[in-house]
PDB file of C-alpha atoms in Angstrom:
ATOM      1  CA  MET A  72      39.861 -10.679 154.810  1.00 50.00           C
ATOM      2  CA  THR A  73      40.322 -13.156 152.578  1.00 48.00           C
ATOM      3  CA  PRO A  74      43.158 -12.115 149.583  1.00 48.00           C
ATOM      4  CA  LYS A  75      41.999 -12.265 145.696  1.00 51.00           C
ATOM      5  CA  ARG A  76      42.603 -15.477 144.014  1.00 48.00           C
ATOM      6  CA  HIS A  77      43.433 -14.847 140.136  1.00 51.00           C
ATOM      7  CA  PRO A  78      41.694 -17.044 138.021  1.00 51.00           C
ATOM      8  CA  GLU A  79      44.544 -19.616 136.706  1.00 49.00           C
ATOM      9  CA  GLN A  80      45.016 -20.359 141.105  1.00 49.00           C
ATOM     10  CA  THR A  81      41.089 -21.119 140.485  1.00 51.00           C
ATOM     11  CA  ARG A  82      41.349 -23.428 137.515  1.00 66.00           C
ATOM     12  CA  ARG A  83      41.769 -27.289 138.287  1.00 76.00           C
ATOM     13  CA  ARG A  84      45.420 -28.155 137.611  1.00 89.00           C
ATOM     14  CA  ARG A  85      44.964 -29.576 133.567  1.00 96.00           C
ATOM     15  CA  VAL A  86      46.627 -33.595 133.400  1.00 98.00           C
ATOM     16  CA  TYR A  87      46.849 -35.396 130.371  1.00 98.00           C
ATOM     17  CA  VAL A  88      47.280 -39.814 130.801  1.00 98.00           C
ATOM     18  CA  LEU A  89      48.049 -40.934 127.903  1.00 98.00           C
ATOM     19  CA  ASP A  90      48.178 -44.261 126.312  1.00 97.00           C
ATOM     20  CA  CYS A  91      50.316 -46.515 124.092  1.00 96.00           C
ATOM     21  CA  GLU A  92      48.253 -45.067 121.375  1.00 97.00           C
ATOM     22  CA  ALA A  93      48.277 -41.694 122.391  1.00 97.00           C
ATOM     23  CA  LEU A  94      52.074 -41.246 123.415  1.00 97.00           C
ATOM     24  CA  SER A  95      52.440 -42.811 119.542  1.00 96.00           C
ATOM     25  CA  LEU A  96      50.784 -40.284 118.378  1.00 96.00           C
ATOM     26  CA  ALA A  97      52.471 -37.253 120.274  1.00 96.00           C
ATOM     27  CA  VAL A  98      56.314 -39.458 118.891  1.00 96.00           C
ATOM     28  CA  GLN A  99      54.991 -38.965 115.477  1.00 95.00           C
ATOM     29  CA  GLY A 100      54.396 -35.228 115.583  1.00 94.00           C
ATOM     30  CA  ARG A 101      50.766 -35.217 114.916  1.00 96.00           C
ATOM     31  CA  PRO A 102      49.527 -31.269 115.496  1.00 97.00           C
ATOM     32  CA  GLU A 103      46.902 -31.993 118.735  1.00 96.00           C
ATOM     33  CA  TRP A 104      49.325 -33.906 120.728  1.00 96.00           C
ATOM     34  CA  VAL A 105      52.520 -30.949 120.126  1.00 94.00           C
ATOM     35  CA  ASP A 106      50.010 -28.711 120.997  1.00 95.00           C
ATOM     36  CA  ARG A 107      49.768 -30.486 124.204  1.00 95.00           C
ATOM     37  CA  LEU A 108      52.953 -30.977 124.308  1.00 95.00           C
ATOM     38  CA  LYS A 109      54.062 -27.255 123.876  1.00 94.00           C
ATOM     39  CA  LEU A 110      51.363 -26.775 127.296  1.00 93.00           C
ATOM     40  CA  ALA A 111      53.081 -29.340 129.472  1.00 93.00           C
ATOM     41  CA  ALA A 112      55.836 -27.495 128.455  1.00 92.00           C
ATOM     42  CA  MET A 113      54.824 -24.054 129.271  1.00 93.00           C
ATOM     43  CA  GLY A 114      53.497 -25.354 132.833  1.00 93.00           C
ATOM     44  CA  GLU A 115      49.970 -25.254 131.825  1.00 94.00           C
ATOM     45  CA  ALA A 116      49.117 -28.953 131.966  1.00 96.00           C
ATOM     46  CA  GLU A 117      51.008 -31.780 132.835  1.00 97.00           C
ATOM     47  CA  ILE A 118      51.158 -35.047 130.511  1.00 98.00           C
ATOM     48  CA  VAL A 119      51.897 -38.579 132.353  1.00 98.00           C
ATOM     49  CA  THR A 120      52.223 -42.238 131.121  1.00 98.00           C
ATOM     50  CA  SER A 121      53.420 -45.594 132.898  1.00 97.00           C
ATOM     51  CA  PRO A 122      56.422 -47.214 131.889  1.00 96.00           C
ATOM     52  CA  MET A 123      55.231 -50.001 130.533  1.00 95.00           C
ATOM     53  CA  THR A 124      53.494 -48.104 127.508  1.00 95.00           C
ATOM     54  CA  LEU A 125      56.848 -46.736 127.324  1.00 94.00           C
ATOM     55  CA  VAL A 126      57.478 -49.900 126.057  1.00 94.00           C
ATOM     56  CA  GLU A 127      54.130 -50.718 124.592  1.00 93.00           C
ATOM     57  CA  ALA A 128      54.599 -47.792 122.169  1.00 94.00           C
ATOM     58  CA  PHE A 129      58.223 -48.192 121.362  1.00 91.00           C
ATOM     59  CA  ASP A 130      58.587 -47.647 117.397  1.00 89.00           C
ATOM     60  CA  GLY A 131      61.718 -48.468 115.727  1.00 89.00           C
ATOM     61  CA  ARG A 132      61.095 -45.830 112.929  1.00 91.00           C
ATOM     62  CA  ILE A 133      61.277 -43.096 115.425  1.00 92.00           C
ATOM     63  CA  THR A 134      64.398 -41.796 116.258  1.00 94.00           C
ATOM     64  CA  GLN A 135      65.926 -41.443 119.024  1.00 94.00           C
ATOM     65  CA  ARG A 136      66.292 -37.583 118.951  1.00 94.00           C
ATOM     66  CA  ARG A 137      62.095 -37.775 118.594  1.00 94.00           C
ATOM     67  CA  TRP A 138      61.448 -39.813 121.976  1.00 95.00           C
ATOM     68  CA  ASP A 139      63.534 -38.118 123.783  1.00 95.00           C
ATOM     69  CA  TRP A 140      62.393 -34.810 122.767  1.00 93.00           C
ATOM     70  CA  VAL A 141      58.908 -36.113 123.502  1.00 95.00           C
ATOM     71  CA  LEU A 142      59.513 -37.744 126.999  1.00 94.00           C
ATOM     72  CA  SER A 143      61.684 -34.274 127.874  1.00 94.00           C
ATOM     73  CA  ARG A 144      57.577 -32.933 128.499  1.00 95.00           C
ATOM     74  CA  ILE A 145      56.003 -35.921 130.363  1.00 96.00           C
ATOM     75  CA  ARG A 146      56.210 -37.404 133.811  1.00 97.00           C
ATOM     76  CA  VAL A 147      56.654 -41.227 133.662  1.00 97.00           C
ATOM     77  CA  ALA A 148      55.082 -42.238 136.591  1.00 98.00           C
ATOM     78  CA  THR A 149      56.413 -44.143 139.443  1.00 97.00           C
ATOM     79  CA  VAL A 150      54.881 -48.112 139.171  1.00 97.00           C
ATOM     80  CA  GLY A 151      55.414 -50.222 142.020  1.00 97.00           C
ATOM     81  CA  THR A 152      54.350 -53.311 144.006  1.00 98.00           C
ATOM     82  CA  GLU A 153      51.650 -51.283 146.403  1.00 98.00           C
ATOM     83  CA  GLU A 154      50.402 -49.635 142.012  1.00 97.00           C
ATOM     84  CA  ALA A 155      50.494 -53.123 141.250  1.00 97.00           C
ATOM     85  CA  ARG A 156      48.438 -54.481 143.524  1.00 98.00           C
ATOM     86  CA  GLU A 157      46.017 -51.716 143.337  1.00 98.00           C
ATOM     87  CA  ALA A 158      46.019 -52.403 139.206  1.00 97.00           C
ATOM     88  CA  ARG A 159      44.738 -55.676 140.348  1.00 97.00           C
ATOM     89  CA  ARG A 160      41.486 -54.675 142.834  1.00 97.00           C
ATOM     90  CA  LEU A 161      40.446 -52.433 140.115  1.00 97.00           C
ATOM     91  CA  LEU A 162      40.661 -55.670 137.662  1.00 97.00           C
ATOM     92  CA  ALA A 163      39.020 -57.545 140.342  1.00 97.00           C
ATOM     93  CA  SER A 164      36.283 -54.913 140.515  1.00 96.00           C
ATOM     94  CA  ALA A 165      35.663 -54.394 136.936  1.00 96.00           C
ATOM     95  CA  GLY A 166      35.329 -58.367 136.669  1.00 95.00           C
ATOM     96  CA  LEU A 167      38.239 -57.990 134.173  1.00 95.00           C
ATOM     97  CA  HIS A 168      41.787 -60.264 134.149  1.00 91.00           C
ATOM     98  CA  GLY A 169      44.677 -61.723 132.147  1.00 88.00           C
ATOM     99  CA  HIS A 170      47.353 -60.167 129.907  1.00 89.00           C
ATOM    100  CA  LYS A 171      44.665 -57.755 127.616  1.00 90.00           C
ATOM    101  CA  TYR A 172      44.086 -55.356 130.891  1.00 96.00           C
ATOM    102  CA  ALA A 173      47.180 -55.246 132.983  1.00 95.00           C
ATOM    103  CA  ILE A 174      48.259 -52.042 131.140  1.00 96.00           C
ATOM    104  CA  ASP A 175      45.241 -50.247 131.553  1.00 96.00           C
ATOM    105  CA  ALA A 176      44.575 -51.068 134.959  1.00 97.00           C
ATOM    106  CA  VAL A 177      48.758 -49.466 135.253  1.00 97.00           C
ATOM    107  CA  LEU A 178      47.493 -46.499 133.110  1.00 98.00           C
ATOM    108  CA  ALA A 179      43.940 -46.104 135.434  1.00 98.00           C
ATOM    109  CA  VAL A 180      46.038 -46.219 138.470  1.00 98.00           C
ATOM    110  CA  VAL A 181      48.299 -43.473 137.384  1.00 98.00           C
ATOM    111  CA  ALA A 182      45.172 -41.989 136.332  1.00 98.00           C
ATOM    112  CA  LEU A 183      43.576 -41.690 139.534  1.00 98.00           C
ATOM    113  CA  ARG A 184      47.363 -40.790 141.392  1.00 97.00           C
ATOM    114  CA  GLN A 185      46.516 -37.324 139.676  1.00 97.00           C
ATOM    115  CA  ARG A 186      45.319 -34.022 141.398  1.00 95.00           C
ATOM    116  CA  GLY A 187      43.343 -32.061 139.176  1.00 95.00           C
ATOM    117  CA  GLN A 188      41.327 -32.491 135.653  1.00 96.00           C
ATOM    118  CA  VAL A 189      42.268 -35.308 134.794  1.00 98.00           C
ATOM    119  CA  THR A 190      42.239 -36.665 131.330  1.00 98.00           C
ATOM    120  CA  VAL A 191      43.029 -40.424 129.817  1.00 98.00           C
ATOM    121  CA  PHE A 192      43.259 -40.564 126.272  1.00 98.00           C
ATOM    122  CA  SER A 193      42.950 -43.693 124.751  1.00 97.00           C
ATOM    123  CA  SER A 194      42.225 -46.167 122.065  1.00 95.00           C
ATOM    124  CA  ASP A 195      40.899 -48.898 124.871  1.00 90.00           C
ATOM    125  CA  VAL A 196      38.176 -46.504 125.757  1.00 96.00           C
ATOM    126  CA  ASP A 197      35.605 -49.175 127.506  1.00 95.00           C
ATOM    127  CA  ASP A 198      37.630 -51.012 128.967  1.00 94.00           C
ATOM    128  CA  LEU A 199      39.218 -47.732 131.399  1.00 97.00           C
ATOM    129  CA  GLU A 200      35.996 -46.790 131.328  1.00 97.00           C
ATOM    130  CA  LYS A 201      35.910 -50.025 133.353  1.00 97.00           C
ATOM    131  CA  LEU A 202      38.530 -49.116 135.035  1.00 97.00           C
ATOM    132  CA  LEU A 203      37.763 -45.294 136.032  1.00 97.00           C
ATOM    133  CA  PRO A 204      35.542 -43.579 138.306  1.00 96.00           C
ATOM    134  CA  GLU A 205      32.837 -40.909 136.312  1.00 94.00           C
ATOM    135  CA  SER A 206      35.363 -38.522 137.867  1.00 94.00           C
ATOM    136  CA  VAL A 207      38.457 -39.215 135.463  1.00 97.00           C
ATOM    137  CA  VAL A 208      37.918 -38.639 131.640  1.00 98.00           C
ATOM    138  CA  VAL A 209      38.171 -41.089 129.436  1.00 98.00           C
ATOM    139  CA  ARG A 210      38.687 -39.548 125.244  1.00 98.00           C
ATOM    140  CA  LYS A 211      39.230 -41.913 122.279  1.00 98.00           C
ATOM    141  CA  VAL A 212      42.048 -41.250 119.959  1.00 96.00           C
TER     142      VAL A 212
END
């Protein structure tokens, strides 16, 4: 006899992948982002971004304390040579190139490496939809 699963075991884990604009909104304390950060703190979702996104989103007007609070609730993915190669392959497959798409391509690789119900929050929906399969949801921020 197989054991019964609890509803939380059958649900796919929620993973939110943030681009620069989404991370900026979280750091600014927008209510919908504070709610998502709370979900992450409770273990009900995971929030992920790339190291490049941290640099891109930095705003000197926001206090270090606020940045530290947000960063304590998200995971910054490790990006190395293999991820760079994969990003380059995604760009080539989509017919894209250049610095305009580089950070989006790395973020797409980060999204593809996640397990669960993955949603990418981005201001560049069109670019990310070219780089990601339909199984990854891309939402406009």
